[in-house]
Short mmCIF file of C-alpha atoms in Angstrom, two decimals:
data_model
loop_
_atom_site.label_atom_id
_atom_site.label_comp_id
_atom_site.label_asym_id
_atom_site.label_seq_id
_atom_site.Cartn_x
_atom_site.Cartn_y
_atom_site.Cartn_z
CA MET I 1317 -41.89 -110.41 48.34
CA SER I 1318 -44.82 -111.56 50.18
CA MET I 1319 -44.30 -114.47 52.43
CA ASN I 1320 -46.89 -116.91 53.39
CA VAL I 1321 -45.45 -118.30 56.73
CA ARG I 1322 -46.82 -121.38 58.21
CA SER I 1323 -47.05 -122.59 61.72
CA GLN I 1324 -43.61 -122.93 63.19
CA LYS I 1325 -44.32 -124.56 66.57
CA ASP I 1326 -41.80 -127.21 65.86
CA THR I 1327 -39.08 -124.74 65.16
CA PRO I 1328 -36.46 -124.34 67.62
CA PRO I 1329 -36.82 -120.80 69.38
CA GLN I 1330 -33.27 -119.80 68.45
CA SER I 1331 -34.28 -120.05 64.74
CA ARG I 1332 -37.71 -118.98 64.67
CA ALA I 1333 -37.01 -114.94 64.17
CA TYR I 1334 -35.00 -115.86 61.09
CA VAL I 1335 -37.36 -118.17 59.23
CA THR I 1336 -39.04 -115.73 56.90
CA ASP I 1337 -40.18 -117.95 53.68
CA VAL I 1338 -41.66 -121.42 54.26
CA ARG I 1339 -43.90 -121.28 51.16
CA SER I 1340 -44.11 -124.67 49.21
CA LEU I 1341 -41.19 -125.55 46.95
CA HIS I 1342 -41.17 -127.54 43.93
CA LEU I 1343 -38.92 -128.39 41.29
CA ASP I 1344 -40.48 -128.97 37.58
CA ALA I 1345 -40.43 -132.57 36.09
CA PRO I 1346 -37.89 -131.88 33.18
CA THR I 1347 -35.17 -130.41 35.45
CA PHE I 1348 -35.91 -133.18 37.89
CA ARG I 1349 -35.41 -135.86 35.28
CA MET I 1350 -32.04 -134.46 34.41
CA LEU I 1351 -30.80 -134.43 37.76
CA LEU I 1352 -31.91 -138.15 38.48
CA GLU I 1353 -30.21 -139.13 35.28
CA LEU I 1354 -26.98 -137.21 36.04
CA GLN I 1355 -26.74 -137.63 39.84
CA GLY I 1356 -28.78 -140.60 40.76
CA PRO I 1357 -31.78 -140.67 43.31
CA SER I 1358 -30.26 -139.37 46.31
CA LEU I 1359 -27.81 -136.55 45.23
CA GLY I 1360 -30.59 -135.56 42.74
CA LEU I 1361 -32.99 -135.27 45.69
CA TRP I 1362 -30.79 -132.86 47.80
CA ARG I 1363 -29.68 -130.89 44.45
CA ALA I 1364 -33.35 -130.43 43.42
CA ALA I 1365 -33.96 -128.66 46.58
CA GLU I 1366 -30.98 -126.28 46.25
CA ILE I 1367 -31.80 -125.65 42.70
CA ALA I 1368 -35.70 -124.75 43.57
CA VAL I 1369 -34.72 -122.35 46.36
CA LEU I 1370 -31.74 -120.67 44.24
CA ARG I 1371 -34.28 -120.12 41.47
CA GLU I 1372 -36.36 -118.11 43.59
CA GLN I 1373 -33.76 -115.57 44.07
CA GLU I 1374 -32.46 -112.61 42.04
CA TYR I 1375 -28.95 -112.14 40.75
CA GLU I 1376 -27.56 -108.61 40.45
CA ARG I 1377 -24.42 -108.90 38.18
CA PRO I 1378 -21.37 -109.46 38.14
CA VAL I 1379 -21.87 -112.61 39.70
CA LEU I 1380 -19.31 -115.15 41.42
CA ASP I 1381 -20.08 -118.57 42.08
CA LEU I 1382 -17.81 -119.40 45.27
CA GLY I 1383 -16.73 -122.90 45.17
CA CYS I 1384 -18.45 -123.67 41.86
CA GLY I 1385 -17.17 -127.38 41.44
CA ASP I 1386 -18.47 -129.07 38.27
CA GLY I 1387 -20.99 -126.08 37.71
CA VAL I 1388 -23.94 -128.52 37.50
CA VAL I 1389 -26.06 -126.68 40.15
CA THR I 1390 -25.46 -123.37 39.04
CA SER I 1391 -26.14 -124.32 35.48
CA PHE I 1392 -29.81 -124.98 36.41
CA VAL I 1393 -29.94 -121.60 38.04
CA LEU I 1394 -28.20 -119.07 35.76
CA SER I 1395 -27.58 -118.99 32.07
CA LYS I 1396 -24.25 -116.73 32.74
CA VAL I 1397 -21.98 -116.32 35.43
CA GLU I 1398 -19.01 -114.01 35.42
CA VAL I 1399 -16.73 -115.83 37.76
CA GLY I 1400 -16.29 -119.36 38.74
CA LEU I 1401 -13.96 -120.23 41.78
CA ASP I 1402 -12.72 -123.26 43.06
CA PRO I 1403 -9.29 -124.66 43.97
CA ASP I 1404 -9.62 -127.99 42.01
CA LYS I 1405 -8.38 -127.23 38.35
CA LYS I 1406 -9.94 -130.73 37.29
CA VAL I 1407 -13.52 -129.90 38.63
CA LEU I 1408 -13.09 -126.43 36.94
CA ALA I 1409 -12.60 -128.31 33.54
CA GLN I 1410 -15.71 -129.85 33.84
CA ALA I 1411 -17.57 -126.57 35.02
CA ALA I 1412 -16.21 -125.11 31.66
CA GLU I 1413 -18.15 -127.71 29.70
CA ARG I 1414 -21.23 -126.16 31.01
CA GLY I 1415 -20.78 -123.04 28.91
CA ILE I 1416 -22.07 -120.55 31.55
CA TYR I 1417 -18.74 -119.12 33.13
CA GLU I 1418 -16.82 -116.39 31.53
CA ARG I 1419 -13.86 -116.91 33.46
CA PHE I 1420 -12.33 -119.12 36.40
CA GLU I 1421 -10.31 -118.75 39.44
CA ALA I 1422 -8.43 -121.85 40.86
CA THR I 1423 -7.63 -120.59 44.07
CA PRO I 1424 -9.04 -121.14 47.62
CA ALA I 1425 -11.94 -119.25 48.77
CA GLU I 1426 -10.02 -117.27 51.27
CA GLU I 1427 -7.89 -116.11 48.61
CA LEU I 1428 -10.17 -114.21 46.26
CA PRO I 1429 -8.12 -112.82 43.49
CA LEU I 1430 -10.81 -110.10 42.67
CA PRO I 1431 -10.85 -106.15 43.20
CA ASP I 1432 -12.52 -104.55 46.30
CA GLU I 1433 -16.44 -103.88 45.66
CA SER I 1434 -16.66 -105.50 42.13
CA MET I 1435 -19.21 -107.93 42.72
CA GLY I 1436 -22.92 -107.60 42.61
CA THR I 1437 -23.77 -111.32 44.08
CA ILE I 1438 -21.72 -114.04 45.39
CA VAL I 1439 -23.64 -117.33 45.24
CA SER I 1440 -22.23 -120.51 46.75
CA ASN I 1441 -23.89 -123.88 47.03
CA SER I 1442 -23.13 -126.46 49.58
CA VAL I 1443 -19.60 -125.19 50.21
CA LEU I 1444 -19.29 -123.02 53.27
CA GLU I 1445 -20.34 -126.06 55.60
CA HIS I 1446 -16.71 -127.67 54.67
CA LEU I 1447 -14.56 -124.58 55.22
CA LEU I 1448 -11.95 -124.66 57.94
CA LYS I 1449 -10.80 -120.88 57.57
CA ILE I 1450 -14.72 -119.56 57.55
CA ASP I 1451 -14.34 -116.26 58.75
CA ALA I 1452 -11.12 -115.39 56.54
CA VAL I 1453 -13.69 -116.63 53.59
CA LEU I 1454 -16.54 -114.15 54.92
CA GLU I 1455 -14.04 -111.28 55.23
CA GLN I 1456 -12.95 -111.93 51.25
CA VAL I 1457 -16.71 -112.12 50.58
CA ALA I 1458 -17.54 -108.86 52.19
CA ARG I 1459 -14.42 -107.27 50.70
CA VAL I 1460 -15.58 -108.11 47.00
CA LEU I 1461 -19.22 -107.41 47.50
CA ARG I 1462 -20.36 -103.99 46.42
CA PRO I 1463 -22.10 -101.97 48.79
CA GLY I 1464 -25.87 -103.54 48.76
CA GLY I 1465 -24.46 -106.78 47.10
CA ARG I 1466 -25.84 -109.98 48.28
CA LEU I 1467 -24.29 -113.20 49.53
CA LEU I 1468 -26.67 -116.16 48.77
CA PHE I 1469 -25.57 -119.43 50.30
CA THR I 1470 -27.13 -122.84 50.96
CA VAL I 1471 -25.89 -125.24 53.78
CA PRO I 1472 -26.90 -128.23 55.73
CA THR I 1473 -28.49 -127.40 59.20
CA GLU I 1474 -27.68 -128.01 62.93
CA ALA I 1475 -30.72 -130.53 62.46
CA PHE I 1476 -29.22 -132.52 59.58
CA SER I 1477 -27.24 -134.96 62.28
CA THR I 1478 -30.45 -135.68 64.03
CA TRP I 1479 -32.60 -136.75 61.04
CA LEU I 1480 -30.61 -139.10 59.37
CA PHE I 1481 -31.67 -142.90 58.68
CA LEU I 1482 -30.05 -144.10 62.00
CA PRO I 1483 -30.68 -142.07 65.14
CA SER I 1484 -27.10 -142.51 66.62
CA ARG I 1485 -24.82 -139.92 67.58
CA ARG I 1486 -21.78 -142.27 66.31
CA TYR I 1487 -23.58 -143.02 62.97
CA ALA I 1488 -24.20 -138.98 62.54
CA ALA I 1489 -20.63 -138.49 63.25
CA TRP I 1490 -19.40 -140.87 60.66
CA ARG I 1491 -21.86 -139.48 58.05
CA ASN I 1492 -20.48 -136.05 58.81
CA ARG I 1493 -16.97 -137.00 58.62
CA GLN I 1494 -17.78 -138.72 55.09
CA LEU I 1495 -19.27 -135.40 54.02
CA ALA I 1496 -16.50 -133.27 55.44
CA HIS I 1497 -18.81 -131.28 57.47
CA ARG I 1498 -17.50 -128.59 59.78
CA ASN I 1499 -20.05 -125.99 60.04
CA LEU I 1500 -23.51 -127.29 60.70
CA TRP I 1501 -24.68 -123.98 62.45
CA PRO I 1502 -27.98 -122.63 63.69
CA VAL I 1503 -29.10 -119.41 61.86
CA GLU I 1504 -27.90 -117.30 64.99
CA ARG I 1505 -24.03 -118.29 64.68
CA TRP I 1506 -24.19 -117.54 60.84
CA VAL I 1507 -25.69 -114.10 61.98
CA TYR I 1508 -22.89 -113.53 64.02
CA HIS I 1509 -20.05 -114.37 61.87
CA LEU I 1510 -21.73 -112.43 58.93
CA ARG I 1511 -22.49 -109.44 61.08
CA ARG I 1512 -18.79 -109.31 62.18
CA VAL I 1513 -17.84 -108.78 58.70
CA GLY I 1514 -20.66 -106.16 57.55
CA LEU I 1515 -23.25 -108.87 56.20
CA GLU I 1516 -26.75 -108.54 57.65
CA VAL I 1517 -29.00 -111.56 57.05
CA GLU I 1518 -32.11 -110.74 55.11
CA MET I 1519 -33.84 -113.98 54.54
CA VAL I 1520 -33.78 -117.60 55.59
CA ARG I 1521 -35.45 -120.27 53.51
CA PRO I 1522 -35.33 -123.87 55.05
CA TYR I 1523 -35.75 -126.84 52.79
CA LEU I 1524 -36.05 -130.40 53.22
CA ARG I 1525 -38.14 -131.58 55.99
CA ARG I 1526 -37.33 -134.54 58.25
CA GLU I 1527 -38.76 -137.25 56.19
CA LEU I 1528 -36.93 -136.24 53.09
CA VAL I 1529 -33.69 -136.08 55.07
CA TYR I 1530 -34.39 -139.64 56.34
CA THR I 1531 -35.11 -140.64 52.83
CA TRP I 1532 -32.16 -139.06 51.19
CA ASP I 1533 -29.83 -140.82 53.53
CA ALA I 1534 -31.37 -144.17 53.34
CA LEU I 1535 -30.91 -143.79 49.51
CA GLU I 1536 -27.30 -142.70 50.21
CA LEU I 1537 -26.46 -145.87 52.13
CA LEU I 1538 -28.27 -148.16 49.64
CA GLN I 1539 -25.61 -146.74 46.74
CA GLN I 1540 -22.87 -147.71 49.29
CA ILE I 1541 -23.61 -151.45 48.59
CA TRP I 1542 -20.93 -152.92 46.37
CA ILE I 1543 -21.20 -156.00 44.13
CA CYS I 1544 -18.26 -157.21 42.16
CA ARG I 1545 -16.47 -153.79 42.53
CA ARG I 1546 -19.73 -151.97 41.37
CA ARG I 1547 -22.43 -149.98 43.35
CA LEU I 1548 -25.47 -152.13 43.26
CA VAL I 1549 -27.80 -149.04 42.91
CA SER I 1550 -25.83 -147.67 40.18
CA ILE I 1551 -26.12 -150.65 38.27
CA ILE I 1552 -29.68 -150.81 38.67
CA TRP I 1553 -30.00 -147.00 38.01
CA ARG I 1554 -28.26 -147.42 34.70
CA HIS I 1555 -30.47 -149.85 33.36
CA LEU I 1556 -33.80 -148.06 34.43
CA PRO I 1557 -35.80 -147.61 31.16
CA PRO I 1558 -36.34 -143.73 30.22
CA SER I 1559 -40.15 -144.13 30.87
CA ALA I 1560 -39.19 -145.14 34.49
CA LEU I 1561 -37.11 -141.90 34.88
CA ASP I 1562 -39.91 -139.95 33.41
CA TRP I 1563 -42.42 -141.54 36.00
CA LEU I 1564 -40.13 -140.82 39.07
CA ALA I 1565 -39.41 -137.38 37.84
CA LEU I 1566 -43.00 -136.51 37.49
CA ARG I 1567 -43.84 -138.06 40.96
CA ALA I 1568 -40.87 -136.28 42.35
CA SER I 1569 -42.00 -132.82 40.98
CA ARG I 1570 -45.09 -133.12 43.10
CA LEU I 1571 -42.96 -133.33 46.21
CA ASP I 1572 -43.05 -130.15 48.57
CA LEU I 1573 -39.33 -129.73 49.10
CA SER I 1574 -39.67 -126.93 51.64
CA SER I 1575 -39.55 -127.14 55.40
CA SER I 1576 -41.86 -125.37 57.91
CA THR I 1577 -39.21 -125.95 60.62
CA VAL I 1578 -35.32 -125.69 60.71
CA GLY I 1579 -34.96 -127.78 57.46
CA GLY I 1580 -32.44 -130.53 56.85
CA GLY I 1581 -30.70 -127.44 54.50
CA ARG I 1582 -31.40 -123.84 54.49
CA LEU I 1583 -30.72 -120.85 52.08
CA ILE I 1584 -29.17 -117.74 53.78
CA VAL I 1585 -29.42 -114.40 52.02
CA ALA I 1586 -27.19 -111.70 53.60
CA ARG I 1587 -26.63 -108.27 52.04
CA LYS I 1588 -23.53 -105.90 52.47
CA ARG I 1589 -24.20 -102.88 54.54
#
C-alpha cells in the first residue's frame, strides 16, 4: 500500500518512526448519519474515526472481535465475524442483534477459550486501553493467531490527556477515571509489549487531530448536563428533525478525521512472526 506521508514536524520524536499512514481520512455521510442517530454527537464523532480507519484494513478469516461489546462499530466494518468475545453477557445479547457474529464467548480477554493458531485476524476497538492484565491478554492473542496473522487495535494515545477541553492535569485525571483508561501509551511502549509475545508492529495510523479531540470532549461535557433527571443534549438531540441530522452528517463527512501528528487515537497493526 502506498503511503502519502505529510510533514510530521509536530510529531513527538519517539513516535515519528512508526507513523506510516497519515493520509486524509473520511467517513461517508450515510454511515455518519446512522452513528449520529445511534450514539449522539460526541461518541458518534469518535466512533466515526475508528470505523474509517478499520474499514481501510483487510481481514483474513477467521476473525475474532476481542471485546466486541454491543457490536455496533464492527457491524459498520465487517459483514461477518466468526467469534465475538466479551465478558458481559448483556452486551453480547445486543451484539447478537447485529446479525454478523457466528458465535460468542462470554469470557475475559486473558482467558481466550480458543485453540492455538486458530485465528487469521484479531480486531479490538477501544478495548486494550482499559485492561489491567494487558500482558496476559497479548500472550493469549499471540497464542491464538496463526503465524502471519494480524492483530488490529484502536486505542487513545498519550496525547489524549493533553488535548481535552480543559488544560488541567486534574481535569485530565478525572476524565481518564471516568473513561477507565489505564494504558494510554506511546507507540514504543506498545511495540515493546507486542514484541515480547512475538508480534511485530507493521503500521500505525493516527486519527483525530487536536481540534477534533477538543471538540469531542466539549460535546461530552455538554452531554453531562442534566435537567429534570434527563440529559439536556439528549433531549435536544432526540427532537432534531431528520433533515437536521442529514445536514450534520453531510458536513461531518467532509471532515478530515486523520492526524498528521500523534493523534488523539491510533490504529496499530501487528503481525505474528
